[in-house]
Coordinates of C-alpha atoms in Angstrom, one line a residue:
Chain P
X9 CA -24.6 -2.5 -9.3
X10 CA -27.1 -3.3 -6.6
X11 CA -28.4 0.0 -5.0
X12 CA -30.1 0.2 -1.8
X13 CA -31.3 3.3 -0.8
X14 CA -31.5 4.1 2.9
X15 CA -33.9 7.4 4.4
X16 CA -33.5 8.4 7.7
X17 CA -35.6 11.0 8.8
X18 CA -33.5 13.8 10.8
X19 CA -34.8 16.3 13.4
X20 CA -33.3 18.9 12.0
X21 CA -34.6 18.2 8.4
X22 CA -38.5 17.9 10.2
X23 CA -38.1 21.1 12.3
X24 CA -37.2 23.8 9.5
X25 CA -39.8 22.3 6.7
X26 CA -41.9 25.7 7.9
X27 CA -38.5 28.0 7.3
X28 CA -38.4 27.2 3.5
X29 CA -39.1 30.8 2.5
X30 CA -35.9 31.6 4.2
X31 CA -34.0 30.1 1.7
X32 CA -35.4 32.5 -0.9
X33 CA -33.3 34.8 -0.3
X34 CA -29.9 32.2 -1.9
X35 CA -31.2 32.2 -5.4
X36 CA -27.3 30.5 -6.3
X37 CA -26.9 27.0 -6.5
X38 CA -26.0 26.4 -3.0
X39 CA -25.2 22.5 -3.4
X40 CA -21.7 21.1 -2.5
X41 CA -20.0 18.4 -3.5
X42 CA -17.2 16.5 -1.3
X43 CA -15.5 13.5 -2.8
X44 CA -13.6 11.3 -0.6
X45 CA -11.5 8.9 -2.0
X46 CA -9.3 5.8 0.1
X47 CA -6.7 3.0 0.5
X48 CA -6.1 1.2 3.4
X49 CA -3.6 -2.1 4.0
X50 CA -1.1 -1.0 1.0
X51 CA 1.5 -3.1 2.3
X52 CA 4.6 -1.9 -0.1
X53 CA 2.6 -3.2 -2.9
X54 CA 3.8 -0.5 -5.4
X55 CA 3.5 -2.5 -8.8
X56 CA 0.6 -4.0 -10.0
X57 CA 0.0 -7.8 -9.4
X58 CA 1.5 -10.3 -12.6
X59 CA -1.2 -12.1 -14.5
X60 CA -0.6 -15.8 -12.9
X61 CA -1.1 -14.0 -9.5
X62 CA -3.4 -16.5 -7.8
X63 CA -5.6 -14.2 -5.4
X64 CA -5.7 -10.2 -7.4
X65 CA -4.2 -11.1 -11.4
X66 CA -3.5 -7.6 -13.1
X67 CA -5.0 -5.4 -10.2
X68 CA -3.6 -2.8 -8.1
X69 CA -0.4 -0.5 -8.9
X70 CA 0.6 2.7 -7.5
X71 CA 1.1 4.5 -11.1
X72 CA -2.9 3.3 -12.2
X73 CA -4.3 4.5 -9.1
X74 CA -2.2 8.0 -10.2
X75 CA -4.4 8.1 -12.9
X76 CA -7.9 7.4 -11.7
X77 CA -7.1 9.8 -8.5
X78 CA -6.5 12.2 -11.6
X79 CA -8.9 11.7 -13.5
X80 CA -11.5 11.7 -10.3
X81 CA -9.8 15.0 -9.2
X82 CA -10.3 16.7 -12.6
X83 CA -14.3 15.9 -12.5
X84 CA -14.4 16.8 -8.9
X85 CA -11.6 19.5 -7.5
X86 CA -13.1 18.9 -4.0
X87 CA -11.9 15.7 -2.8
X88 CA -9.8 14.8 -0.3
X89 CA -7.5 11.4 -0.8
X90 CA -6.8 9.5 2.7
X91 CA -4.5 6.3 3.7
X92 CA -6.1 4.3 7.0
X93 CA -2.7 3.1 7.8
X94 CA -0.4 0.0 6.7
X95 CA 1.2 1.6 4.5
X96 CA 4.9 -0.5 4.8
X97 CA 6.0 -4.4 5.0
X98 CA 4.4 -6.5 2.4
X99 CA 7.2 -6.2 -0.9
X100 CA 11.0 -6.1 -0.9
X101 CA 10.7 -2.7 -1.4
X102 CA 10.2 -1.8 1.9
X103 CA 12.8 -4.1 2.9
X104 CA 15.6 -2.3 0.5
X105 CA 14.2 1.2 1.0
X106 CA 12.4 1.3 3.9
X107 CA 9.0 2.8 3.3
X108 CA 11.0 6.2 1.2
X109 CA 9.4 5.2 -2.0
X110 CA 5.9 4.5 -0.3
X111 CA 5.6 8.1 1.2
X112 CA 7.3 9.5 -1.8
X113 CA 4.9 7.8 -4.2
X114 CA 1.9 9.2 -2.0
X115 CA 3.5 12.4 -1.9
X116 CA 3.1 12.3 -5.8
X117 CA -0.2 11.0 -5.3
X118 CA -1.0 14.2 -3.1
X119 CA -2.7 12.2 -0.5
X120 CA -4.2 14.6 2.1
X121 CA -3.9 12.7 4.9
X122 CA -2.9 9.1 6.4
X123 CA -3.3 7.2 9.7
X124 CA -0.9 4.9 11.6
X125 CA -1.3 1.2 11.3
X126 CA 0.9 -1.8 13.6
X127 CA 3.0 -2.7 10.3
X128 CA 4.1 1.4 10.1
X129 CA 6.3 0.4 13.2
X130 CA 8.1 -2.8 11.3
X131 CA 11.4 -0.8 11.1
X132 CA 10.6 0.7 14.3
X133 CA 9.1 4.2 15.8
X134 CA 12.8 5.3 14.5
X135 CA 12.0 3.6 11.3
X136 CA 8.7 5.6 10.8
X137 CA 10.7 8.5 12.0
X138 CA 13.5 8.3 9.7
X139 CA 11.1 8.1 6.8
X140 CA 8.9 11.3 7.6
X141 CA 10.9 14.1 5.5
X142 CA 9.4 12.0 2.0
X143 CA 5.8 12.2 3.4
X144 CA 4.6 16.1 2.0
X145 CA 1.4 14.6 4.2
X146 CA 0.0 14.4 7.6
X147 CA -0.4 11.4 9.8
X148 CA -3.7 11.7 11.8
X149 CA -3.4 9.8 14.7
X150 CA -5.8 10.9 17.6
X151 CA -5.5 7.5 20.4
X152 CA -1.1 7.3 20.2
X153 CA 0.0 9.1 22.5
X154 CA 3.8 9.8 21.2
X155 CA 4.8 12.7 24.4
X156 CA 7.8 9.7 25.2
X157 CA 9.0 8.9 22.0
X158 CA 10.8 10.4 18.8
X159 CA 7.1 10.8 17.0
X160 CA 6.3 13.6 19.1
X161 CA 5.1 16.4 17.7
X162 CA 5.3 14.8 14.3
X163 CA 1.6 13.8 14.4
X164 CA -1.9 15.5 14.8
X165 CA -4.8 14.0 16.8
X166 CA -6.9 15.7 13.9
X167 CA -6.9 18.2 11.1
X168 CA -9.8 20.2 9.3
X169 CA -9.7 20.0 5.7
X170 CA -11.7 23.1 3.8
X171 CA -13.1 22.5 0.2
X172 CA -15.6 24.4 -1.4
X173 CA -16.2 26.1 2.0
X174 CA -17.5 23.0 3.4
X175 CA -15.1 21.7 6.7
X176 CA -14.0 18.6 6.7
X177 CA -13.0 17.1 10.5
X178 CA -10.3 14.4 10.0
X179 CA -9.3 12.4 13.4
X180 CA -7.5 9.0 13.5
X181 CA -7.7 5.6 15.4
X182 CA -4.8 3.1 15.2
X183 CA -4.9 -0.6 16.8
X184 CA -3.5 -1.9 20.4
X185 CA -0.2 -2.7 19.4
X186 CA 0.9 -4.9 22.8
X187 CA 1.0 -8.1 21.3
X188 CA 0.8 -7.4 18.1
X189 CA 4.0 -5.4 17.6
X190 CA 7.2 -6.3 19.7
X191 CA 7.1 -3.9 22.2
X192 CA 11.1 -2.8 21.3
X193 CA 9.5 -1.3 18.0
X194 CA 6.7 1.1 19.4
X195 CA 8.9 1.5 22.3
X196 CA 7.1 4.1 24.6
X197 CA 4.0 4.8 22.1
X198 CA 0.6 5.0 24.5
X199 CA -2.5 3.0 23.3
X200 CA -5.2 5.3 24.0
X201 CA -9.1 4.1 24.4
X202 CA -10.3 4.4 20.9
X203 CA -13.9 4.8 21.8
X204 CA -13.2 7.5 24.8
X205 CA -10.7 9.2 22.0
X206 CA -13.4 9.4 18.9
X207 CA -16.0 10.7 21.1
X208 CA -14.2 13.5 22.3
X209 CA -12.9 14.3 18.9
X210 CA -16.2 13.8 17.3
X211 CA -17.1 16.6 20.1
X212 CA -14.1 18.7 19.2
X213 CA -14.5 18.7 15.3
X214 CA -18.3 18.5 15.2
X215 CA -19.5 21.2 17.8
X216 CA -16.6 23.1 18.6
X217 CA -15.0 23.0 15.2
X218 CA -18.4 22.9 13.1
X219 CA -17.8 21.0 10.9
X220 CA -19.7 19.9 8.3
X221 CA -18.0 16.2 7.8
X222 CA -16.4 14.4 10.3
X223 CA -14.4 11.0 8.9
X224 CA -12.5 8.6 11.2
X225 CA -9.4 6.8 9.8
X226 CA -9.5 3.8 11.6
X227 CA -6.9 0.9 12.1
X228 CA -8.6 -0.8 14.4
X229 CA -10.1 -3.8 12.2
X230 CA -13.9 -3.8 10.6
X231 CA -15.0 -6.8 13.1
X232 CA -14.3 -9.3 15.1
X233 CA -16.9 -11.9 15.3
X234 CA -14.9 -13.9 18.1
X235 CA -13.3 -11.9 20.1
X236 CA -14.4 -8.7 22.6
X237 CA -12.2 -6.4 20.6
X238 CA -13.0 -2.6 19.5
X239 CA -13.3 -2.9 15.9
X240 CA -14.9 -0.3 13.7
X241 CA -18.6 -1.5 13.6
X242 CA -18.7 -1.1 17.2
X243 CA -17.1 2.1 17.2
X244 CA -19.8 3.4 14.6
X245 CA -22.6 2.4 17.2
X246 CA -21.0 3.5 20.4
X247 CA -20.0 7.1 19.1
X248 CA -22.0 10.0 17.3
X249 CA -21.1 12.6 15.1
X250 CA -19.2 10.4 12.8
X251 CA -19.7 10.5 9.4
X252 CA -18.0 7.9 7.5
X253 CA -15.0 5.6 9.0
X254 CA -12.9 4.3 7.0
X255 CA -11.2 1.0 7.8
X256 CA -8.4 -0.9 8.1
X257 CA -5.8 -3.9 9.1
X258 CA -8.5 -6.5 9.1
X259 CA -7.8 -6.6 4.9
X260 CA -11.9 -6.6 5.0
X261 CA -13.0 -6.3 1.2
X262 CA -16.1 -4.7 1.4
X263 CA -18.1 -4.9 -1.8
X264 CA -19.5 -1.4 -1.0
X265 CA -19.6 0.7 2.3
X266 CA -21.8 -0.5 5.2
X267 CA -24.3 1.8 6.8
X268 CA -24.6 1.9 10.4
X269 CA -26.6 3.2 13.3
X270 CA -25.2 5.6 15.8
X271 CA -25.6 6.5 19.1
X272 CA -27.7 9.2 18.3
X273 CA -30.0 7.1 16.1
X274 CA -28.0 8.7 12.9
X275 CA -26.2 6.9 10.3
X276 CA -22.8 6.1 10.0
X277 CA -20.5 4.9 7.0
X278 CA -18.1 2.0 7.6
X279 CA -15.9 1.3 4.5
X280 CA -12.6 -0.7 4.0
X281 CA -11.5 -1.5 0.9
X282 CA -9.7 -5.1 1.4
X283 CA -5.6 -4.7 0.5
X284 CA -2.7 -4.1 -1.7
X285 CA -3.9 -1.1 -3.5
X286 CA -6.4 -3.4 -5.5
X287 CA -9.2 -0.9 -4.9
X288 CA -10.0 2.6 -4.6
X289 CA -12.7 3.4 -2.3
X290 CA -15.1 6.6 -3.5
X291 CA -17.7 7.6 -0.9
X292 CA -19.4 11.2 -2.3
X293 CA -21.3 13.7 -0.1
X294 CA -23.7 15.7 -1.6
X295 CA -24.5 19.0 1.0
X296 CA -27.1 21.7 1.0
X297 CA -28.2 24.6 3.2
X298 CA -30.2 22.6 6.1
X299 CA -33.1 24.6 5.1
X300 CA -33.2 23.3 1.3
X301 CA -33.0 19.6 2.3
X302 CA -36.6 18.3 1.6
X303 CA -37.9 16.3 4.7
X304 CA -36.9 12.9 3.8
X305 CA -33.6 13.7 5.0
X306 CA -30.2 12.0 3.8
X307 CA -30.5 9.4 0.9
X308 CA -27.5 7.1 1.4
X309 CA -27.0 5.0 -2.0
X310 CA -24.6 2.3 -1.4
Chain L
X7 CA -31.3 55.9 14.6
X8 CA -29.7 57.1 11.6
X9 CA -29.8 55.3 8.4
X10 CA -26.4 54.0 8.4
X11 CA -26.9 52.3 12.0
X12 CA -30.1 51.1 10.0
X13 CA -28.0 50.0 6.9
X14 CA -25.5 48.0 8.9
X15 CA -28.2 46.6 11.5
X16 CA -29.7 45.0 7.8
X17 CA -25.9 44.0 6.6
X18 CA -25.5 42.4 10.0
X19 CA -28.6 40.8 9.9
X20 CA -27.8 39.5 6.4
X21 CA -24.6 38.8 7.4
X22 CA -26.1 36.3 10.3
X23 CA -28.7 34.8 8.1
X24 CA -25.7 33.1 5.7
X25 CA -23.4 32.1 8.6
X26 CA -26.0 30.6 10.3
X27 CA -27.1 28.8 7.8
X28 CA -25.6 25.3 8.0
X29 CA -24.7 23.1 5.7
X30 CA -26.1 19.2 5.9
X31 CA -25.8 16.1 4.0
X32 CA -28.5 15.7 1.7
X33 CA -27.3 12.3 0.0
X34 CA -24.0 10.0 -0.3
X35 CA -23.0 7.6 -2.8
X36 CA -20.7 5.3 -2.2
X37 CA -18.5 2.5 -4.3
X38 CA -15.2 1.2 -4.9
X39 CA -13.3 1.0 -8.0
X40 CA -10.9 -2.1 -8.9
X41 CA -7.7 -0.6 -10.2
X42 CA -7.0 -3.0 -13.1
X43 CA -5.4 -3.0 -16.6
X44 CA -8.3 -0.9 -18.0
X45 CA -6.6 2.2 -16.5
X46 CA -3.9 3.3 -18.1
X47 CA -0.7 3.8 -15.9
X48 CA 0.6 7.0 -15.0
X49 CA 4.2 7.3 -17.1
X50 CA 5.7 9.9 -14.6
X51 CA 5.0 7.7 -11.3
X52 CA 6.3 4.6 -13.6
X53 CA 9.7 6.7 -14.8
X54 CA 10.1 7.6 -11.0
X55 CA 9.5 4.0 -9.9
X56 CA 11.9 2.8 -12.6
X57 CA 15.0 3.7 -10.9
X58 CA 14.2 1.8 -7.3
X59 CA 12.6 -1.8 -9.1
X60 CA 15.9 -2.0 -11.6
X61 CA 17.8 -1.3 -8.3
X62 CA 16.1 -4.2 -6.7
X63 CA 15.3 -6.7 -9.4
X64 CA 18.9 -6.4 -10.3
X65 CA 19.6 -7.1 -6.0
X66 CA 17.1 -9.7 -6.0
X67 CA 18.1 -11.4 -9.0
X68 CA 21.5 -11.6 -8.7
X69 CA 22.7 -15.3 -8.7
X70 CA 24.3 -15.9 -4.8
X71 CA 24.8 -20.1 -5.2
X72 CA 23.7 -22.7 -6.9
X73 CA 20.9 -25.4 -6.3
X74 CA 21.1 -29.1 -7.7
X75 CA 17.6 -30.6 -7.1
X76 CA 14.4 -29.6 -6.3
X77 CA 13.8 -28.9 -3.1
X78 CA 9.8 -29.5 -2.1
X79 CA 8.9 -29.3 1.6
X80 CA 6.0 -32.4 0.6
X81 CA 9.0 -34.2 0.1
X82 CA 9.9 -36.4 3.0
X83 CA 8.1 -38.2 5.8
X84 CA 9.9 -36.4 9.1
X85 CA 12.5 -35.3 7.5
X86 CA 12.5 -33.2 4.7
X87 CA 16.1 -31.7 3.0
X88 CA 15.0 -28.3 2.4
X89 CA 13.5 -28.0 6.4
X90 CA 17.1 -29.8 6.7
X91 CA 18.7 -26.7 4.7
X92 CA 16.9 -24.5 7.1
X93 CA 17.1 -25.3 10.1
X94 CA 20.7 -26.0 9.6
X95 CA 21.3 -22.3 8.4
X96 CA 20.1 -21.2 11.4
X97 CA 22.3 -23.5 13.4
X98 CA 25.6 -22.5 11.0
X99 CA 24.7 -18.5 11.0
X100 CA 23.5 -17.8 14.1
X101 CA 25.1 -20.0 16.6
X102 CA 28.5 -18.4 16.3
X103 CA 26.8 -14.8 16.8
X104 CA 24.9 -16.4 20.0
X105 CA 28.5 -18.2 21.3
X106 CA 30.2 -14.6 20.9
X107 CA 27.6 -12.9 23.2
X108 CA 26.8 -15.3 25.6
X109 CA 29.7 -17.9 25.7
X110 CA 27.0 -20.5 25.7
X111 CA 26.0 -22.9 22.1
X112 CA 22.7 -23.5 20.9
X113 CA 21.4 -27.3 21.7
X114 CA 19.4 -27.3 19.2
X115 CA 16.8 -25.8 16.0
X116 CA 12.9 -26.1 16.1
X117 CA 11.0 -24.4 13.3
X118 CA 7.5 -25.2 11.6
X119 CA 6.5 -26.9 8.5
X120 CA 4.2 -24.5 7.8
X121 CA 7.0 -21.6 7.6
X122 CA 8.6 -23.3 4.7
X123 CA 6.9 -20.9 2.6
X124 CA 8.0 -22.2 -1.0
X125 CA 10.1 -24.6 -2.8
X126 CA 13.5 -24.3 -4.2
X127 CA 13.7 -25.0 -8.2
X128 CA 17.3 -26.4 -9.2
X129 CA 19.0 -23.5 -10.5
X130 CA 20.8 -20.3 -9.3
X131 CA 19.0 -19.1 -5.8
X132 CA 19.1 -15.5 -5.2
X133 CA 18.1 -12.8 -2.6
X134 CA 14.4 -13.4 -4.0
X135 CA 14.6 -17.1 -3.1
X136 CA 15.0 -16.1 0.7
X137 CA 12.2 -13.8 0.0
X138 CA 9.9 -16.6 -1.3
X139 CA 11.2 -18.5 1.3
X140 CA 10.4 -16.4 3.6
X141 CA 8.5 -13.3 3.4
X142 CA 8.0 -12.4 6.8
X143 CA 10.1 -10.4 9.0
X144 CA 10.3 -13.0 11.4
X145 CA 13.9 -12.7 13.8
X146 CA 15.9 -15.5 15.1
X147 CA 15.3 -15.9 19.1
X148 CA 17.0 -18.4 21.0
X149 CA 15.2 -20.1 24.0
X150 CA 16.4 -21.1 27.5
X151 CA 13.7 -24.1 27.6
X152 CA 13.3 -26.2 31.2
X153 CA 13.9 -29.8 30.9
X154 CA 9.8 -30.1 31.8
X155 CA 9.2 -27.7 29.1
X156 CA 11.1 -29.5 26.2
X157 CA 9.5 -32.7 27.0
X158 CA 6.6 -30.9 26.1
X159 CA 8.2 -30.0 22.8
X160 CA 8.9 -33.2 22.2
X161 CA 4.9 -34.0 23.0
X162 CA 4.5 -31.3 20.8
X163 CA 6.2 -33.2 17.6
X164 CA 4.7 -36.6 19.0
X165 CA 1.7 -35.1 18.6
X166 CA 1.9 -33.1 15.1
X167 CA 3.7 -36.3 13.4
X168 CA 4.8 -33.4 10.9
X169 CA 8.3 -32.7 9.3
X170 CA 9.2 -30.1 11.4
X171 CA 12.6 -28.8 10.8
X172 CA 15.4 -29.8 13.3
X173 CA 18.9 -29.3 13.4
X174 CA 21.2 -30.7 16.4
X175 CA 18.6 -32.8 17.7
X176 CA 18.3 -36.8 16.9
X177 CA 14.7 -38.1 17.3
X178 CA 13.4 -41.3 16.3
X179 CA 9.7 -42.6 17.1
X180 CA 7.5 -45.9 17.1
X181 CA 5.1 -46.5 14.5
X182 CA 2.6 -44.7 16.7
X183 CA 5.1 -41.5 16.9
X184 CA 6.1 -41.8 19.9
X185 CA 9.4 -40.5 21.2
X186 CA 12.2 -43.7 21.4
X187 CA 15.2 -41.2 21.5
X188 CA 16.2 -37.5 21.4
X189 CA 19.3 -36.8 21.7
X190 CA 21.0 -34.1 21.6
X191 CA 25.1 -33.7 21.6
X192 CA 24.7 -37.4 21.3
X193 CA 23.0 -37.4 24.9
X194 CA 19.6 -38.3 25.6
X195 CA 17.3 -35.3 26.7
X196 CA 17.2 -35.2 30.7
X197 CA 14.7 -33.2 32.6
X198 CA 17.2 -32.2 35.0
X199 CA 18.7 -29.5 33.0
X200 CA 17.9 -26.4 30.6
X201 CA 18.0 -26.9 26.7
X202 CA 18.9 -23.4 24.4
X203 CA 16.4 -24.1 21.3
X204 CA 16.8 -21.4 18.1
X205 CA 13.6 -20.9 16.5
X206 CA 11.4 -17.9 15.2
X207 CA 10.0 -15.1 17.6
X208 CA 7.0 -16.1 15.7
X209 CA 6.7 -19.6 17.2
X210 CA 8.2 -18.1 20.4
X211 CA 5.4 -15.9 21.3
X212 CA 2.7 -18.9 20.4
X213 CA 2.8 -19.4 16.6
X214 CA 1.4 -23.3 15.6
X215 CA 0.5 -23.3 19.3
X216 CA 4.5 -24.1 20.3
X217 CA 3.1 -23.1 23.6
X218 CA 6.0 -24.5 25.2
X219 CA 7.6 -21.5 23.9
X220 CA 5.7 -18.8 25.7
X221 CA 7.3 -18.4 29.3
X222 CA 11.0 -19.5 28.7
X223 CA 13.6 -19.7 31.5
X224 CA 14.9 -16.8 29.6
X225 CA 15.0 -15.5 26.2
X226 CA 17.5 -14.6 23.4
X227 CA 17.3 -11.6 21.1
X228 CA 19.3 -12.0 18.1
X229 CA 18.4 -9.0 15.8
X230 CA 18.8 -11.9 12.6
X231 CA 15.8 -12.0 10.8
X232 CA 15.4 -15.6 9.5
X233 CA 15.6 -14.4 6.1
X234 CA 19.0 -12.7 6.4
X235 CA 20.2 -15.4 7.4
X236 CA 19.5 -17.6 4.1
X237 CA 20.7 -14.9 2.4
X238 CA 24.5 -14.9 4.3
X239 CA 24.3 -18.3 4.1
X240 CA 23.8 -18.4 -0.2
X241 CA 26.0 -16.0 -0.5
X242 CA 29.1 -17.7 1.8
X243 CA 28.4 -21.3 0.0
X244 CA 29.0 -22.1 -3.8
X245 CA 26.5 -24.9 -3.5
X246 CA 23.6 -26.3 -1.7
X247 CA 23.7 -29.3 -0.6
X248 CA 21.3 -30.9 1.5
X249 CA 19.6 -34.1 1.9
X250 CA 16.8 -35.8 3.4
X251 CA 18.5 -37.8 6.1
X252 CA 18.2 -39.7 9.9
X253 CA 18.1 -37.0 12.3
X254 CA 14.3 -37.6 12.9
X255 CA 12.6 -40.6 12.0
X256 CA 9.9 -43.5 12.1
X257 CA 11.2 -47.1 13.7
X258 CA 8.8 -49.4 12.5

């Protein structure tokens, strides 16, 4: 695998080089270890693709992603599994059962946490109602504002995730559905700006909240060469305090996660990880006391 | 100050020197993994699984009428018999349904070529058929068109010289595609009056650039998804039977 290896040089990391000693005094192994794993654009695609199909032969499958999420979760017991939405509509699955076995399947998966994409209102905000009781999950959505509809309540605009004592700031961005989803199916769902929305919950989880991570679950698309349309490389420069943001509904197969530049001048992850449950996507954050971190700041291999 | 004031001034202290130490990202690796037959499925999510695919591979699979021929949507120069079959299922299923709510008939079918999405092997067809048919959820609408506004349909097929499916409607064209007759009802289209047109909410709201579609006189919800109703029509039939015939076609 190609690696490039990107340095950024932090403020933070330059000003407390003098303040070494300090740490002296935490003799333990004080480095963490957060692995975030993620699916986005599942579309009902429970069973894995035959071996004349012409696009992803022998790929995907709900019960071999079971195993490597295992198998991933028995190296490293902090990580957090998230969905960024499009989870329903692609198989006759959903058609017979309606999204139950999806959210049932995730359920068994333990997912942590999913976001909201346009096809997740195909059987209607009553369809994606109906289904909730199989979901043992939270959908993060932070920009739908549900107050007039039968999803109230039923959502979170974020949700802090603790492992290892590092926090974990979850907040979620789904896509403008006028014109994309009949109107009689979101019904009164309000499309909320997504960049206005991540800032103020990038404010909320980062320096009210402090927390350590902050990840956006984003339905929004990667990019849209053509078109003046928020899409998640923007976002990552027009915001700060983001971490990672993990993408969806574009079906964008990203060879390995992009990194941006911030508002701020810091770096930002952008990963999607195409369709169909064909890949996994594994980003891993490696945390210390700010006072250990030598001055070269964050080394992002990608 | 006594020594426990002194002790718990130092715990404090010591207290504050962890909690404000923060925590920052020192490095980050990132990849993806391609889930493939190297990893070994996980037999309790495939026993759980079990249950719902026999459930619908038996649904699917279950024989609803029988096919003579192959039916290939490259077969056909304007006309093709398995556009034929659809658009004519559309007319059969839904304009009975439409007649009931609105006491008015449908004048006539317009769908894409494009939206034929596979062929049809001789054989048994089943629920999957409609499926590879058509696998979106794309809904029946019917269309209160201006007399201006289906000329412009009519430019519209001039123009793609494709075998668009049609039902109801009688075109024929000049060597050069152009429109020598439409009829519909056995009547020539007039500009006068409103046509009602079935198609898909797909090409309704713009889909192939039917643009003609967009800003109807009014518009017709059925709630029939395009798919269901190939499935009510294999299952009410024994038989297919469709042909490539003259409701649209080239006059040298």
């Amino acid at each position: 695998m190609k690696r490039r290896n990107f340095i950024q040089q932090t403020a933070a990391a330059g000003a407390l080089i003098g303040l070494g000693g300090l740490s002296m005094s935490f003799k333990e192994n004080t480095r963490k270890h957060i692995t975030i794993l993620h699916t986005n654009d599942v579309h009902s695609h429970i069973e894995a693709f035959g071996p004349n199909d012409p696009k992803n032969p022998n790929m995907g499958g709900v019960a071999r992603r079971a195993t490597l999420v295992q198998q991933i979760r028995n190296e490293n017991p902090n990580t957090l599994l998230l969905d960024a939405g499009d989870i329903f509509q692609g198989t006759p699955y959903f058609n017979f059962y309606g999204g139950e076995l999806e959210f049932k399947l995730m359920s068994k998966l333990k997912y942590d946490a999913a976001t909201i994409g346009n096809h997740d209102f195909d059987n209607g905000i009553d369809g994606l109602y109906a289904q909730l009781p199989h979901a043992d999950f939270p959908f993060i959505i932070s920009n739908y504002d549900f107050s007039n509809t039968i999803m109230d309540g039923h959502t979170q605009p974020h949700k802090i995730f603790v492992k290892d004592g590092i926090k974990i700031g979850v907040f979620g961005l789904g896509v403008e559905l006028q014109g994309l989803v009949t109107d009689s199916l979101y019904k009164e769902t309000k499309y909320l700006d997504p960049v206005e929305v991540a800032t103020d919950m990038a404010r909320i989880l980062k320096e009210e909240q402090k927390c350590d991570l902050v990840i956006c679950l984003s339905h929004l698309g990667y990019n849209y060469s053509y078109e003046d349309k928020i899409c998640d490389v923007e976002l990552a420069r027009l915001t700060k305090d983001i971490d990672l943001i993990i993408g969806g509904h574009t079906h964008t197969f990203l060879e390995r996660p992009e990194v941006h530049t911030n508002k701020a001048g810091k770096s930002v992850l952008v990963n999607q990880v195409g369709c169909y449950g064909v890949y996994l996507g594994r980003i891993d954050f490696y945390l210390d006391h700010e006072n250990k971190i030598e001055s070269k700041g964050v080394s992002i291999a990608v | 100050m006594s020594i426990k004031n002194i002790l718990s001034a130092i715990m404090m202290l010591g207290v504050l020197s962890c909690t404000t130490t923060k925590y920052q990202t020192a490095e980050i690796t990132g990849t993806r993994i391609p889930i493939n037959n190297s990893i070994t499925a996980d037999t309790s999510i495939q026993n759980f699984i079990k249950p719902y695919s026999e459930h619908l591979n038996e649904t699917l699979d279950t024989p609803l009428a029988y096919n003579p021929t192959n039916l290939d949507k490259s077969e056909g120069e304007l006309n093709t018999a398995i556009g034929n079959l659809m658009a004519d299922i559309i007319m059969e299923q839904v304009n009975p349904i439409f007649h009931s709510r609105t006491g008015k008939d449908i004048d006539f079918v317009l769908l894409n070529h494009g939206g034929i999405r596979a062929s049809i092997g001789k054989g048994n067809v089943t629920s999957r058929t409609a499926y590879q048919l058509m696998p979106f959820e794309n809904e029946i609408v019917v269309v209160e068109l201006s007399g201006q506004k289906t000329r412009e349909l009519l430019t519209y097929l001039e123009n793609s010289k494709t075998a668009h499916p049609v039902s109801g409607i009688q075109l024929k064209v000049d060597k050069n595609y152009k429109v020598i007759s439409a009829k519909v009802k056995g009547k020539e289209i007039e500009t006068n009056r409103n046509y009602l047109v079935a198609t898909s909410d797909y090409l309704q709201t713009g889909g192939d650039n039917m643009i003609f579609f967009k800003e109807p006189v009014k518009l017709y919800r059925t709630d029939y998804k395009l798919r269901n109703t190939i499935i009510d029509y294999f299952t009410k039939i024994d038989t297919i039977s469709t042909a490539i015939d003259n409701r649209y076609i080239q006059i040298p």
